[in-house]
Every structure is written in C-alpha cells, then in structure tokens.
PDB file of C-alpha atoms in Angstrom:
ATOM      1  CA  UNK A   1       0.000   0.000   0.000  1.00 89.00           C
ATOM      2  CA  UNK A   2       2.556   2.682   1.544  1.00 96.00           C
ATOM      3  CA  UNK A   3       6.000   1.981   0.989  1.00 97.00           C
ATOM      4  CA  UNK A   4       7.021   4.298   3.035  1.00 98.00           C
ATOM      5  CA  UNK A   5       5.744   2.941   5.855  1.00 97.00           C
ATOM      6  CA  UNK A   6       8.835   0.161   5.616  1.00 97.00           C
ATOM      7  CA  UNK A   7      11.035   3.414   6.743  1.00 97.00           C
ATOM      8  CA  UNK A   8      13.081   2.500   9.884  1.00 97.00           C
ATOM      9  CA  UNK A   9      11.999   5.003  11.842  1.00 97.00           C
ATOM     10  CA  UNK A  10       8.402   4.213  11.564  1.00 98.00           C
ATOM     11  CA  UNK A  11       6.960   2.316  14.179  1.00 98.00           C
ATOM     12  CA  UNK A  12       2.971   1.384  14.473  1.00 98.00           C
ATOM     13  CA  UNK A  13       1.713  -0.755  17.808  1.00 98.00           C
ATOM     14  CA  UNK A  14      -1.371  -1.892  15.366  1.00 98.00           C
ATOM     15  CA  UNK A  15      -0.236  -2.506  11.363  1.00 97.00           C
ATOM     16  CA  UNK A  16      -4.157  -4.317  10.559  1.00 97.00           C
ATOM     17  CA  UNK A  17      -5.811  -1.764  11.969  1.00 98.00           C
ATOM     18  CA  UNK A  18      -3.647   1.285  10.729  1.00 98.00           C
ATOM     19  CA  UNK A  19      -4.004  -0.387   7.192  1.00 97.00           C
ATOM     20  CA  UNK A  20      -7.688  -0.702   7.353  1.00 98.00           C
ATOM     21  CA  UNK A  21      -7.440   3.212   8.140  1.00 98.00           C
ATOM     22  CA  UNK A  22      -5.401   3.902   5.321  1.00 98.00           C
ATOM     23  CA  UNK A  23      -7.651   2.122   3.526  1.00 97.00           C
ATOM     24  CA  UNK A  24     -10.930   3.672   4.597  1.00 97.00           C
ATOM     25  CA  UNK A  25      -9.631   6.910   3.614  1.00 98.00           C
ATOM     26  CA  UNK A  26      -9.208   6.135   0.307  1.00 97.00           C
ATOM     27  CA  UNK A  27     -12.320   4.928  -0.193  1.00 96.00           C
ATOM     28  CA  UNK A  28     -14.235   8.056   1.397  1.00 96.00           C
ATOM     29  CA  UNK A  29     -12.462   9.446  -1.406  1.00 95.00           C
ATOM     30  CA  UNK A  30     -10.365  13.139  -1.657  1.00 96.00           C
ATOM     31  CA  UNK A  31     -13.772  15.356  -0.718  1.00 96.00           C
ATOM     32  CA  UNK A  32     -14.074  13.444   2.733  1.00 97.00           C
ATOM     33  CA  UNK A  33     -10.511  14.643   3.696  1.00 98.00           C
ATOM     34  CA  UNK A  34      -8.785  17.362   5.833  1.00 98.00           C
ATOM     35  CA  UNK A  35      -5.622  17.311   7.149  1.00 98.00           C
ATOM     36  CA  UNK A  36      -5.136  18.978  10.587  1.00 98.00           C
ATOM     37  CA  UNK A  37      -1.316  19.761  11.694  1.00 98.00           C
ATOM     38  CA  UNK A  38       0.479  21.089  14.166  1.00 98.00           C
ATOM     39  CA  UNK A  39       3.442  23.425  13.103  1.00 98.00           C
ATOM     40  CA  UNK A  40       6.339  23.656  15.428  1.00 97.00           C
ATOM     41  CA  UNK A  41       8.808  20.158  15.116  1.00 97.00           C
ATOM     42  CA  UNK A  42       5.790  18.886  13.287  1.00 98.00           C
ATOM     43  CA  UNK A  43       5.718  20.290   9.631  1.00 98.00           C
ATOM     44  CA  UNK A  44       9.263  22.318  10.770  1.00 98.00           C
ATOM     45  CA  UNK A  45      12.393  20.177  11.427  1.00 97.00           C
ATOM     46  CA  UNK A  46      13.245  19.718  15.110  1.00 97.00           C
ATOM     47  CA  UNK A  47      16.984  19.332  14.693  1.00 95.00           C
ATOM     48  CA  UNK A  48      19.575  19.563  11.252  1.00 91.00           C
ATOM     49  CA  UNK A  49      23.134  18.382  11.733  1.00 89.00           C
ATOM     50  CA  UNK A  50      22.881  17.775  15.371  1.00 89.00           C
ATOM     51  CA  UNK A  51      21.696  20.930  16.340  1.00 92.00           C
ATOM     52  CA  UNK A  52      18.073  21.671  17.017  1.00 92.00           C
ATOM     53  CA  UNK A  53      16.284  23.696  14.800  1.00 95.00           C
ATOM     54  CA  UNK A  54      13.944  26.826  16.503  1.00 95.00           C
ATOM     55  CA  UNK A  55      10.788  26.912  16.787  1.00 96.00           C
ATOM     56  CA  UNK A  56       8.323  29.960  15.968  1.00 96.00           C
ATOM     57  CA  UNK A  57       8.860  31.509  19.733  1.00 96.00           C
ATOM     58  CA  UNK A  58      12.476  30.665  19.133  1.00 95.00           C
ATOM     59  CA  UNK A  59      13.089  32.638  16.176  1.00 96.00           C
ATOM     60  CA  UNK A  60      11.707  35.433  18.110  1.00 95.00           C
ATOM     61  CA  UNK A  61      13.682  34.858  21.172  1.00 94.00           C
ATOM     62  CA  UNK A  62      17.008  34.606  19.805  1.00 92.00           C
ATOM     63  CA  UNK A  63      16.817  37.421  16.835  1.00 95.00           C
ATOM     64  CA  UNK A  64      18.895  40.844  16.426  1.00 95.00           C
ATOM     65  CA  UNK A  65      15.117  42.955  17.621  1.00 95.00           C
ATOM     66  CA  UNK A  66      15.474  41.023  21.845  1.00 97.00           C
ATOM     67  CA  UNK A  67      17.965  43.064  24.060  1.00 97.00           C
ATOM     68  CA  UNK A  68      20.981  40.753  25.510  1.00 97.00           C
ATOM     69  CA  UNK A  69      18.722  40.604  29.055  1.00 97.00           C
ATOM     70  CA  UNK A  70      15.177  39.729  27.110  1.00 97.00           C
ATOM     71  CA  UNK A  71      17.446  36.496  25.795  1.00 96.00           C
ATOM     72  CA  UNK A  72      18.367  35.598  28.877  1.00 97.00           C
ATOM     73  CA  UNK A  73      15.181  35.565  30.517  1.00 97.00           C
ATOM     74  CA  UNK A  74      13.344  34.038  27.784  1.00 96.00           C
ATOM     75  CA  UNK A  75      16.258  31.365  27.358  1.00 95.00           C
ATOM     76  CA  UNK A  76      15.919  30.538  31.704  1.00 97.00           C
ATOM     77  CA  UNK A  77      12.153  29.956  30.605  1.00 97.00           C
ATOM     78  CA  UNK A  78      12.799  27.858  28.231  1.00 94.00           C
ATOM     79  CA  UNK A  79      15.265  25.782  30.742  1.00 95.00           C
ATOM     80  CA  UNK A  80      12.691  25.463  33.625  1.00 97.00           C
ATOM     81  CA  UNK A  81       9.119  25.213  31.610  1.00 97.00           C
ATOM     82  CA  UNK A  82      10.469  22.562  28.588  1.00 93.00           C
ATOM     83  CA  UNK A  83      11.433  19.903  31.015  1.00 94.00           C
ATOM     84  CA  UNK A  84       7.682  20.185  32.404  1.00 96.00           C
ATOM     85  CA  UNK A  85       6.847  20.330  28.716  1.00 93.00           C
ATOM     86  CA  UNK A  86       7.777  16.636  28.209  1.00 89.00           C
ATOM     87  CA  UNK A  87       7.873  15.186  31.635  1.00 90.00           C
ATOM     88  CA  UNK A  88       6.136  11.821  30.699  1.00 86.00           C
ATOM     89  CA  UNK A  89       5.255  11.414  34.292  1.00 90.00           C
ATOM     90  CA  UNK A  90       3.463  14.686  35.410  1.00 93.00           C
ATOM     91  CA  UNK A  91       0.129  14.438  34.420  1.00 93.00           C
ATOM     92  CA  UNK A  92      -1.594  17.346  31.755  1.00 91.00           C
ATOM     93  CA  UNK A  93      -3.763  18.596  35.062  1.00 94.00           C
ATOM     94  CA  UNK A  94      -0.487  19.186  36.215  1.00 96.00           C
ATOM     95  CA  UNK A  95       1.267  20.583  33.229  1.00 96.00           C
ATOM     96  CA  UNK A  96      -1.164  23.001  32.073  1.00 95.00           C
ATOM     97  CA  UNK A  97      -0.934  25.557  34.405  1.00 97.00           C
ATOM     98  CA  UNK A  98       2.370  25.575  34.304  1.00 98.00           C
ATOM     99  CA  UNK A  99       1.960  25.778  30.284  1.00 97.00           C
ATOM    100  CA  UNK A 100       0.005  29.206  30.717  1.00 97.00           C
ATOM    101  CA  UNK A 101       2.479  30.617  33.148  1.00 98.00           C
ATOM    102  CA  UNK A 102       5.476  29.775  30.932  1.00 97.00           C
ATOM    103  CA  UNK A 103       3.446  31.321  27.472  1.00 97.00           C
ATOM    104  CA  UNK A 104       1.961  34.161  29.364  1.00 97.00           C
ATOM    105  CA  UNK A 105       5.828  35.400  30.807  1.00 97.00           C
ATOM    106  CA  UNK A 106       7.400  34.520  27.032  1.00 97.00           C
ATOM    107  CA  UNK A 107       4.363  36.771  25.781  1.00 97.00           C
ATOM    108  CA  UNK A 108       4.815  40.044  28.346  1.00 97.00           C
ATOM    109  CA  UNK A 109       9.000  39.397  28.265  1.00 97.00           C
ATOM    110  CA  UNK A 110       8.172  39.837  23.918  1.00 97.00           C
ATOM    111  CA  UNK A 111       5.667  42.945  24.573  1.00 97.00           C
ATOM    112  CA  UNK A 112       8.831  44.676  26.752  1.00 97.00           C
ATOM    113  CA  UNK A 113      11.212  44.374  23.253  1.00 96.00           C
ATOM    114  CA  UNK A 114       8.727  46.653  21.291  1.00 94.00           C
ATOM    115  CA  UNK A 115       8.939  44.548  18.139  1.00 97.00           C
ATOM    116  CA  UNK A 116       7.869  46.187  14.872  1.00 97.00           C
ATOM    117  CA  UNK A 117       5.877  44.490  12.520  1.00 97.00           C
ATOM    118  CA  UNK A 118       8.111  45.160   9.578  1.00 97.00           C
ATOM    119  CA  UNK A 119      10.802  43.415  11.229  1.00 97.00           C
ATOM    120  CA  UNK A 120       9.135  40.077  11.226  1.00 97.00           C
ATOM    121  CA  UNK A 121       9.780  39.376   7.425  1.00 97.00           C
ATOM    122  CA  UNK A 122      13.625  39.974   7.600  1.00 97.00           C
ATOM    123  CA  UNK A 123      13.812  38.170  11.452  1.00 97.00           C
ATOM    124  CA  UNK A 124      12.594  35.481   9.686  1.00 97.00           C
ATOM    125  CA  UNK A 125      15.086  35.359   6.481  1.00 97.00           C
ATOM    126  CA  UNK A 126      18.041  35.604   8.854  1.00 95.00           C
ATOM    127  CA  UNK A 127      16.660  32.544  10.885  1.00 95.00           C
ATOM    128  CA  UNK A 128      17.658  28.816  10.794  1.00 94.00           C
ATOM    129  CA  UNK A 129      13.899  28.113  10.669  1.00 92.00           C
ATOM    130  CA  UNK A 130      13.583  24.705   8.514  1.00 96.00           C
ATOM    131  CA  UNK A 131      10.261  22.673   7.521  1.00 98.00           C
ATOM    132  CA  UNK A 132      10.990  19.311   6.894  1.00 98.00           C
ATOM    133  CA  UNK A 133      11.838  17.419   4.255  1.00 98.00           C
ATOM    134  CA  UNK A 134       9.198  17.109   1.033  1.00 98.00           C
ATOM    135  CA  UNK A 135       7.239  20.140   2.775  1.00 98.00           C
ATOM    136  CA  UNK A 136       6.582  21.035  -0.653  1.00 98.00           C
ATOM    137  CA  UNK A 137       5.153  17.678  -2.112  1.00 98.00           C
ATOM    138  CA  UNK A 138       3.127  18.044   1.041  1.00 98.00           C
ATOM    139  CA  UNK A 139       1.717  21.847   0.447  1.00 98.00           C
ATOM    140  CA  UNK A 140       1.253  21.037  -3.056  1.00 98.00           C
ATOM    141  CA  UNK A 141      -0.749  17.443  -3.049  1.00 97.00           C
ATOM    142  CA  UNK A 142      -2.846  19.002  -0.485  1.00 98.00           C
ATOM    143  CA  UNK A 143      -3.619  22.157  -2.753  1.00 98.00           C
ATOM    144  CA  UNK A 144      -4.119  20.826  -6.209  1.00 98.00           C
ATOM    145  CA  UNK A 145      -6.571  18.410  -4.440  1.00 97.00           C
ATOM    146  CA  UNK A 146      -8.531  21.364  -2.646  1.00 97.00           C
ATOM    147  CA  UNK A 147      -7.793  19.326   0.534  1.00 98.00           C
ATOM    148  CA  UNK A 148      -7.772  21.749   3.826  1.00 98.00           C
ATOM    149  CA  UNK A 149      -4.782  22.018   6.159  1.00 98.00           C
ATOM    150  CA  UNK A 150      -5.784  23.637   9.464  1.00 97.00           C
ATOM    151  CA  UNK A 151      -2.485  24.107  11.364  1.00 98.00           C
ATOM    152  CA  UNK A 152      -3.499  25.002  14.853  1.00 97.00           C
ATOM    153  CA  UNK A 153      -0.151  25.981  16.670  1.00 97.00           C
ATOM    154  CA  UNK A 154       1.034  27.084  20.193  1.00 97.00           C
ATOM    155  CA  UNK A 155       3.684  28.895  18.348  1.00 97.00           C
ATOM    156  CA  UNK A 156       3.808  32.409  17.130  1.00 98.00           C
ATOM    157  CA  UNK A 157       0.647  32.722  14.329  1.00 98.00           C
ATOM    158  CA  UNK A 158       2.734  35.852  12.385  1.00 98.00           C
ATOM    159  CA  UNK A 159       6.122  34.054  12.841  1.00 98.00           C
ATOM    160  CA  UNK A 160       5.028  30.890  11.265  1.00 97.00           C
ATOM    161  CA  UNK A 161       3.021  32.433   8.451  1.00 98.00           C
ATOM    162  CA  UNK A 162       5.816  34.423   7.353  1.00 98.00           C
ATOM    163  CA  UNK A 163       8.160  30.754   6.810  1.00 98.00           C
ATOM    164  CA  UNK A 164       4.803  29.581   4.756  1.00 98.00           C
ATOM    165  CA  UNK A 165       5.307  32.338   2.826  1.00 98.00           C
ATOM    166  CA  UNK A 166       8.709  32.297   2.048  1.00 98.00           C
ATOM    167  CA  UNK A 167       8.878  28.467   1.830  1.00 98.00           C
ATOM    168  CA  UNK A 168       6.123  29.946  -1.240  1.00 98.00           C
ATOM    169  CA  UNK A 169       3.449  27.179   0.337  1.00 98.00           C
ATOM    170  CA  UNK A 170       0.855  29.655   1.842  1.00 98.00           C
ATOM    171  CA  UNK A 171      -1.917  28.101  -0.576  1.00 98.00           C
ATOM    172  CA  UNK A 172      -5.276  29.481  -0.045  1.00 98.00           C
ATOM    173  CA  UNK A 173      -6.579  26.154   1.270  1.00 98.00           C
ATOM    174  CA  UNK A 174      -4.312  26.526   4.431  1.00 98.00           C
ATOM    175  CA  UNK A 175      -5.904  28.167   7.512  1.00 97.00           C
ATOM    176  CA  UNK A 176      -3.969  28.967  10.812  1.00 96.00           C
ATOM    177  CA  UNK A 177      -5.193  29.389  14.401  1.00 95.00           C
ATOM    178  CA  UNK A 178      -1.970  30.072  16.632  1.00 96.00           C
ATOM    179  CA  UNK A 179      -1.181  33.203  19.294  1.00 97.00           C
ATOM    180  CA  UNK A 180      -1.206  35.969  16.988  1.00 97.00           C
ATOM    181  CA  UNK A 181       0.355  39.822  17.838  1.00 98.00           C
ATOM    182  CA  UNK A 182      -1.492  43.010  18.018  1.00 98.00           C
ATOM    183  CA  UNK A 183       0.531  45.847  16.713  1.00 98.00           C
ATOM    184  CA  UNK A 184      -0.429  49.478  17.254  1.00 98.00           C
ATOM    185  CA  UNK A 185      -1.033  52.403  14.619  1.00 98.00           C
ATOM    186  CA  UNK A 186       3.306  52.986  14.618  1.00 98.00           C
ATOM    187  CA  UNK A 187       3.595  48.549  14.130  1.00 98.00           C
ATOM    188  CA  UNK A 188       4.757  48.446  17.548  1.00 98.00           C
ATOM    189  CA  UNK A 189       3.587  45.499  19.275  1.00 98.00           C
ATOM    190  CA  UNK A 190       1.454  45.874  21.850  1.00 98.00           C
ATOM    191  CA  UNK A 191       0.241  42.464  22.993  1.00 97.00           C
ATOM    192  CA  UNK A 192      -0.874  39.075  22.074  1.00 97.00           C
ATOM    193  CA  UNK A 193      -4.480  38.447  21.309  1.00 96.00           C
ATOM    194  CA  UNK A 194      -6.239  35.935  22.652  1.00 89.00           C
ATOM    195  CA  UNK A 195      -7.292  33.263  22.961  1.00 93.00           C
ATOM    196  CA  UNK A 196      -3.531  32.136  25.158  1.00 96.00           C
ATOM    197  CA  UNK A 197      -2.542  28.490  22.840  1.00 97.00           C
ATOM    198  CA  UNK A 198      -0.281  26.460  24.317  1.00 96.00           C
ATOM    199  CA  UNK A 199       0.698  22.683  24.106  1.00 94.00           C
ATOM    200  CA  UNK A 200      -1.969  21.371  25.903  1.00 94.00           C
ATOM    201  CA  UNK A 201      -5.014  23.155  25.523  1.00 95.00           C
ATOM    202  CA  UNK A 202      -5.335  22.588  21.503  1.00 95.00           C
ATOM    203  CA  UNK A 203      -8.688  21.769  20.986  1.00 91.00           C
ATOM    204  CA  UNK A 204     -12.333  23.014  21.075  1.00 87.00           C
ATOM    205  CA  UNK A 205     -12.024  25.410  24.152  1.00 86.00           C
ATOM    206  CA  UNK A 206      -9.668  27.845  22.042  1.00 89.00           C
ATOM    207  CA  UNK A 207     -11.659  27.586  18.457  1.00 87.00           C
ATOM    208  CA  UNK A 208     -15.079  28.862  20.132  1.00 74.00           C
ATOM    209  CA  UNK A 209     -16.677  31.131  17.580  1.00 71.00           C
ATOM    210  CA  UNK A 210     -14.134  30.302  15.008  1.00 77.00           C
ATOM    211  CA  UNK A 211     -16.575  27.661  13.228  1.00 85.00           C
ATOM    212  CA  UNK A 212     -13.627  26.492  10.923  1.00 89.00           C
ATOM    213  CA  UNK A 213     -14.856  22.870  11.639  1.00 90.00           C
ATOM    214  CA  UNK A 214     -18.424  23.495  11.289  1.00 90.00           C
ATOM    215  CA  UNK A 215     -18.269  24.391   7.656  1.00 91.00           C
ATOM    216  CA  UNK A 216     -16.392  21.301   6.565  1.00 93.00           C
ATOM    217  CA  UNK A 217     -18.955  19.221   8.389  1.00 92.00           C
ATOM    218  CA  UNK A 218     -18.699  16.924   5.118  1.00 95.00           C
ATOM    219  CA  UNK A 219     -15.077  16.244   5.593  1.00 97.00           C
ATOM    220  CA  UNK A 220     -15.469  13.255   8.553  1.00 97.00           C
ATOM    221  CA  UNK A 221     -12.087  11.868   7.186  1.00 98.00           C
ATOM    222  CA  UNK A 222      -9.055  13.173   9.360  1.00 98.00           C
ATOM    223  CA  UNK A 223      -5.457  13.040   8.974  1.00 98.00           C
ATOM    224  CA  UNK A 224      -3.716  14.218  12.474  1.00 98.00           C
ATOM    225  CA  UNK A 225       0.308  15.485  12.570  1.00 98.00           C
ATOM    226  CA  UNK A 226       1.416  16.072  15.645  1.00 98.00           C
ATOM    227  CA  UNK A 227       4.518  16.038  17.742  1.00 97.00           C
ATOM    228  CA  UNK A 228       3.141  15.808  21.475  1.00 94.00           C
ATOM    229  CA  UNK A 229       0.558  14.837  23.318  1.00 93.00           C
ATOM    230  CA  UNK A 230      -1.355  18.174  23.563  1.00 94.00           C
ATOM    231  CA  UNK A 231      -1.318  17.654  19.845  1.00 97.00           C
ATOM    232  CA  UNK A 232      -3.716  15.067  20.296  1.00 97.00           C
ATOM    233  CA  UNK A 233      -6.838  16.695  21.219  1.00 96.00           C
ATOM    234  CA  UNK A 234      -7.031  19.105  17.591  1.00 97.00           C
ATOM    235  CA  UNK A 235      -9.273  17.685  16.043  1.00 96.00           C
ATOM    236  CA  UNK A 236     -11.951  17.351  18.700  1.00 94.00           C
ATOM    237  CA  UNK A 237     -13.752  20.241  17.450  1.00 90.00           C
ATOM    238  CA  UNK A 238     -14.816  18.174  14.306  1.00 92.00           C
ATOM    239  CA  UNK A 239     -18.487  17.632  14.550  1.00 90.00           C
ATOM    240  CA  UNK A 240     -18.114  13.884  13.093  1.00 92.00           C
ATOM    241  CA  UNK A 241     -15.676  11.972  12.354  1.00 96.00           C
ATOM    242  CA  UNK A 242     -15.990   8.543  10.582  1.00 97.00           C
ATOM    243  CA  UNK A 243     -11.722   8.035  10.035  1.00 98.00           C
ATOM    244  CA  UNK A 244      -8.896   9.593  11.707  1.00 98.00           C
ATOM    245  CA  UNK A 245      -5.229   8.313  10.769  1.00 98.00           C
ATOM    246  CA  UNK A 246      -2.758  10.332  14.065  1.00 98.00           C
ATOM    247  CA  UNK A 247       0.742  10.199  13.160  1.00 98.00           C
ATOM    248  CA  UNK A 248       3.409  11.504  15.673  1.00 98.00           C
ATOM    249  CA  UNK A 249       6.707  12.598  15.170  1.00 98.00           C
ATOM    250  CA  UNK A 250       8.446  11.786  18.933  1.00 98.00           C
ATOM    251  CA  UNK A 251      11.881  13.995  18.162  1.00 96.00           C
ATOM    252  CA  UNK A 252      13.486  14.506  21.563  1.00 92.00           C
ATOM    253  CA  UNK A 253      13.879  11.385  24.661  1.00 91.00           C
ATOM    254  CA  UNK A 254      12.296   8.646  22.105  1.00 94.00           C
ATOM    255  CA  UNK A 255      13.216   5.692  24.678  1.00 95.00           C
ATOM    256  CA  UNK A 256      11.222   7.200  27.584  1.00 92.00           C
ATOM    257  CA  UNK A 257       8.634   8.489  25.296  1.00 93.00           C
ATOM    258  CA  UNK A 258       7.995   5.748  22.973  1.00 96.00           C
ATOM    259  CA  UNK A 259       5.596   3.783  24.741  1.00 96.00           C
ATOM    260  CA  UNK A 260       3.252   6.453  25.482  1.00 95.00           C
ATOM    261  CA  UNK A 261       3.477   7.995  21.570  1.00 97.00           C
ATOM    262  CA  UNK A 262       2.643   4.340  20.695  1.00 98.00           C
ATOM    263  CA  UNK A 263      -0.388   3.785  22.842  1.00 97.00           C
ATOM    264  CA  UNK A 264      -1.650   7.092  21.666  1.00 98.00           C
ATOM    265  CA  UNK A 265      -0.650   7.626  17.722  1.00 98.00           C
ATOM    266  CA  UNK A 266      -1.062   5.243  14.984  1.00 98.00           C
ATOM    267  CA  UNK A 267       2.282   6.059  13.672  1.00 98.00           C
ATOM    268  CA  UNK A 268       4.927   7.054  15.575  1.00 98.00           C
ATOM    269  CA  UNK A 269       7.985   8.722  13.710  1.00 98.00           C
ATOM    270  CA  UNK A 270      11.070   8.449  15.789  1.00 98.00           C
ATOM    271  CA  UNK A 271      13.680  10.990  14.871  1.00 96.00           C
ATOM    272  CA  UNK A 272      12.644  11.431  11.410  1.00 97.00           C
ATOM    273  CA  UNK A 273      13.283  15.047  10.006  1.00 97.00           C
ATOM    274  CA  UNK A 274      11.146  14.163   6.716  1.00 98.00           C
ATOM    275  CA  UNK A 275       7.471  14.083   5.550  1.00 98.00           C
ATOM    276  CA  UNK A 276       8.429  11.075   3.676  1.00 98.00           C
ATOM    277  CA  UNK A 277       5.633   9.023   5.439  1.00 98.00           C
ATOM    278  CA  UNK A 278       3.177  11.806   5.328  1.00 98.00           C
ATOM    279  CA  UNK A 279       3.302  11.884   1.750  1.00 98.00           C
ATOM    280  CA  UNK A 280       3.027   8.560   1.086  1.00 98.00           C
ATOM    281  CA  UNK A 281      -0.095   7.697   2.672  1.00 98.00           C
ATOM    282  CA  UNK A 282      -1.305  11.000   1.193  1.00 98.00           C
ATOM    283  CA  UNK A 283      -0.452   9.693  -2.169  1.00 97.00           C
ATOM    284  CA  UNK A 284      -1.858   6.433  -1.994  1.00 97.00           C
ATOM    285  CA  UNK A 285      -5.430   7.940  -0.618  1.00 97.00           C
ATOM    286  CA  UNK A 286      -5.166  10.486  -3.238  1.00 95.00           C
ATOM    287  CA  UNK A 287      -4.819   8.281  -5.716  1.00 89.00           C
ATOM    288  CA  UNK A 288      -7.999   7.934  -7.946  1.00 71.00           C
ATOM    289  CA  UNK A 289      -9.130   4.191  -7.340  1.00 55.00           C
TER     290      UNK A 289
END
C-alpha cells in the first residue's frame, strides 16, 4: 500500500488496523478529507546536523530585535518550563498551568522588546527556521486536491506564516489558528491576542466562535500530525468523524517516550526530520481508485 511505511523510523503498535485506516480513507475518497497539523517540530524540522532547529517563539527569542537581558530571561524559561513540557510522568492537570504561566511570561518578556511588525519578514530570512523534508510535495498534493490544512499551533501565528510564505506554500486552502500579535497604529507590538494556545489546551475550548470545523462538516475523514501529546486533542472540534489516521513525530527522549506515543498515535515517527511518510499515505489515498 505505503512503501514508506517500511522506513526504519516508523513504528505502528497496530499494522491491521492502521491499514484498514489507510484504507478507509481512500475509499471516502479526496472530498471526505482534511488534514489537521500542528506546526512547530511537526511540519518544521526539530533538529539539522545535530543541532536543534527553533521553533516559531524561538526565532523570536534569539533574533537581532530582543535586548541581551530579554534572551536571557526568555532562554531561563525555556530551561525550567520545557522539562515540564515533556515530563512523561506529570500528568496534563499538572502541566497546564504551568503551560500558561510559561506562554503568558514569554508573551509580556516579547511585549517589553517593542517589536515592529516590519521586522518580522527579515527576522525570519536571517533565521535557521527549517520545515521538513518534502514540505513542498506536502503543500502542493494538499492544494491541487482542494484538501484543507488547518495548522493550529502554540507557536507564534505571524512568525510561522511568514516561513509559509517564504517556503512559497501559503496556498489558499491553508488556515492557521496560533497566538497571533497586536501591533499598534506605529507597528509596535502591543500584545498578544487571545485566545492564550499552548501545548496542551489545543482543541475546542480555544476555536469557540471560530466555526472552521463546522463548515467542513462533510469532511469526517481526518489526517492528524502532531509532535506531542497536547497535539492530540485538535481535532476534537470536528463535529463527526468517521476516520482519523494520528501520526506523531516523537523527536526529543524517544526511549522514555515511545511507549506512550505508541499507545496514543497510529504512527509514531522516531527521529525522522522528513514528511516522507506523510506523503506517502497522502499519495496512496489520493490516488484515484
């Protein structure tokens, strides 16, 4: 069916019932699908030669427009909250909290900096910001088939649009919900709007009055990229769904991690930096039967 699912660094708890998935979605046929993605590590690389790759806050944090001090801060953030982040043992009741503390200092420590929105463009260019390998196949197969990609990110919403746009992929079938700035009349910015979207709280509760899901009510065939667990939870806003295929890239402590990603994802990418797998499956369901 899916070569590329004899990759090594594919690994599925369930092969029947992943194929009969796969399957399924091919038979609902190309007007049944969406595709519903998370953005950071997920449709960007997480790492390139042994050295991680930023994220959408990252690119942020570390550029020429953050005094020396705002880096440090937002880098001792990153050092105590990330940890929590992953912790397979603390529970989300636990985590989440923490999660809005940790976005909600990052978000007031970025208001401080006065950022102007024409520096975004250029912060970007000079970044090391990378989407994965055979982003494009991925954009384009998705586009020329007038499938929708909803990325719904924890990142930075203008940040991550901008490497879209440069990557040339910003189709008009892609929609993004994510924490998006509010710049004032001189492009200053001013603050974040809500609603606050961080790694565990993607799903219905920050999408009220949005109704993105509601007008693809015909599309009850779901394919779910994600890289953690909050990523899980995205597509619960989707008033029915008949087939839903979650793959998970698990980037960072796979050995402590895997067992969890397994009971929870379909297919579980360990340390793969490509959408090789992605595009596969999307081929084969694409395909006209």
């Amino acid at each position: 069916m899916v070569p590329e699912l004899e990759k090594a660094t594919v690994r599925i708890r369930q092969p029947e019932r992943v194929r009969g998935i796969i399957q399924a979605l091919r038979e609902q046929g190309v007007a049944k699908l969406q595709v519903i993605s998370d953005f950071d590590m997920t449709l960007s690389r997480f790492g390139c030669n042994g050295r991680r790759c930023p994220t959408s806050h990252n690119i942020l944090d570390t550029s020429r427009v953050i005094s020396e001090d705002g880096k440090k801060k937002l880098k001792d953030l990153l050092h105590y909250y990330y940890p929590i982040e992953i912790d397979p043992n603390r529970t989300l009741e636990e985590k989440r909290p923490l999660m809005v503390e940790w976005w909600t200092k990052a978000h007031e420590l970025l208001v401080q900096q006065k950022i102007h929105k024409s520096d975004i463009a250029q912060i970007v260019r000079e970044s090391e910001a990378m989407l994965r390998d055979g982003f494009k196949e991925f954009f384009d197969q998705l586009h020329k088939n007038n499938v929708p990609l909803f990325i719904f990110s924890a990142g930075v919403g203008d940040i991550l649009e901008e490497i879209i746009r440069q990557a040339n992929v910003f189709y008009s079938n892609v929609n993004v919900v994510s924490n998006y700035m509010a710049f004032n009349d001189d492009g200053v910015l001013t603050h974040f709007k809500g609603p606050l979207i961080h790694t565990y709280n993607k799903n219905n509760t920050v999408l009220q009055g949005t109704g993105y899901f509601q007008q693809l009510s015909t599309r009850t065939s779901i394919i779910l990229l994600g890289d953690s667990m909050g990523d899980l939870t995205m597509a619960d806003g989707v008033p029915s769904v008949e087939n839903i295929l979650k793959i998970g890239f698990l980037n960072d402590k796979v050995e402590e991690r895997r067992r969890k990603y397994l009971d929870s994802y379909d297919i579980v990418l360990e340390s793969d930096e490509t959408l090789d797998v992605v595009n596969g499956v999307l081929r084969y369901i694409l395909t006209k039967t």
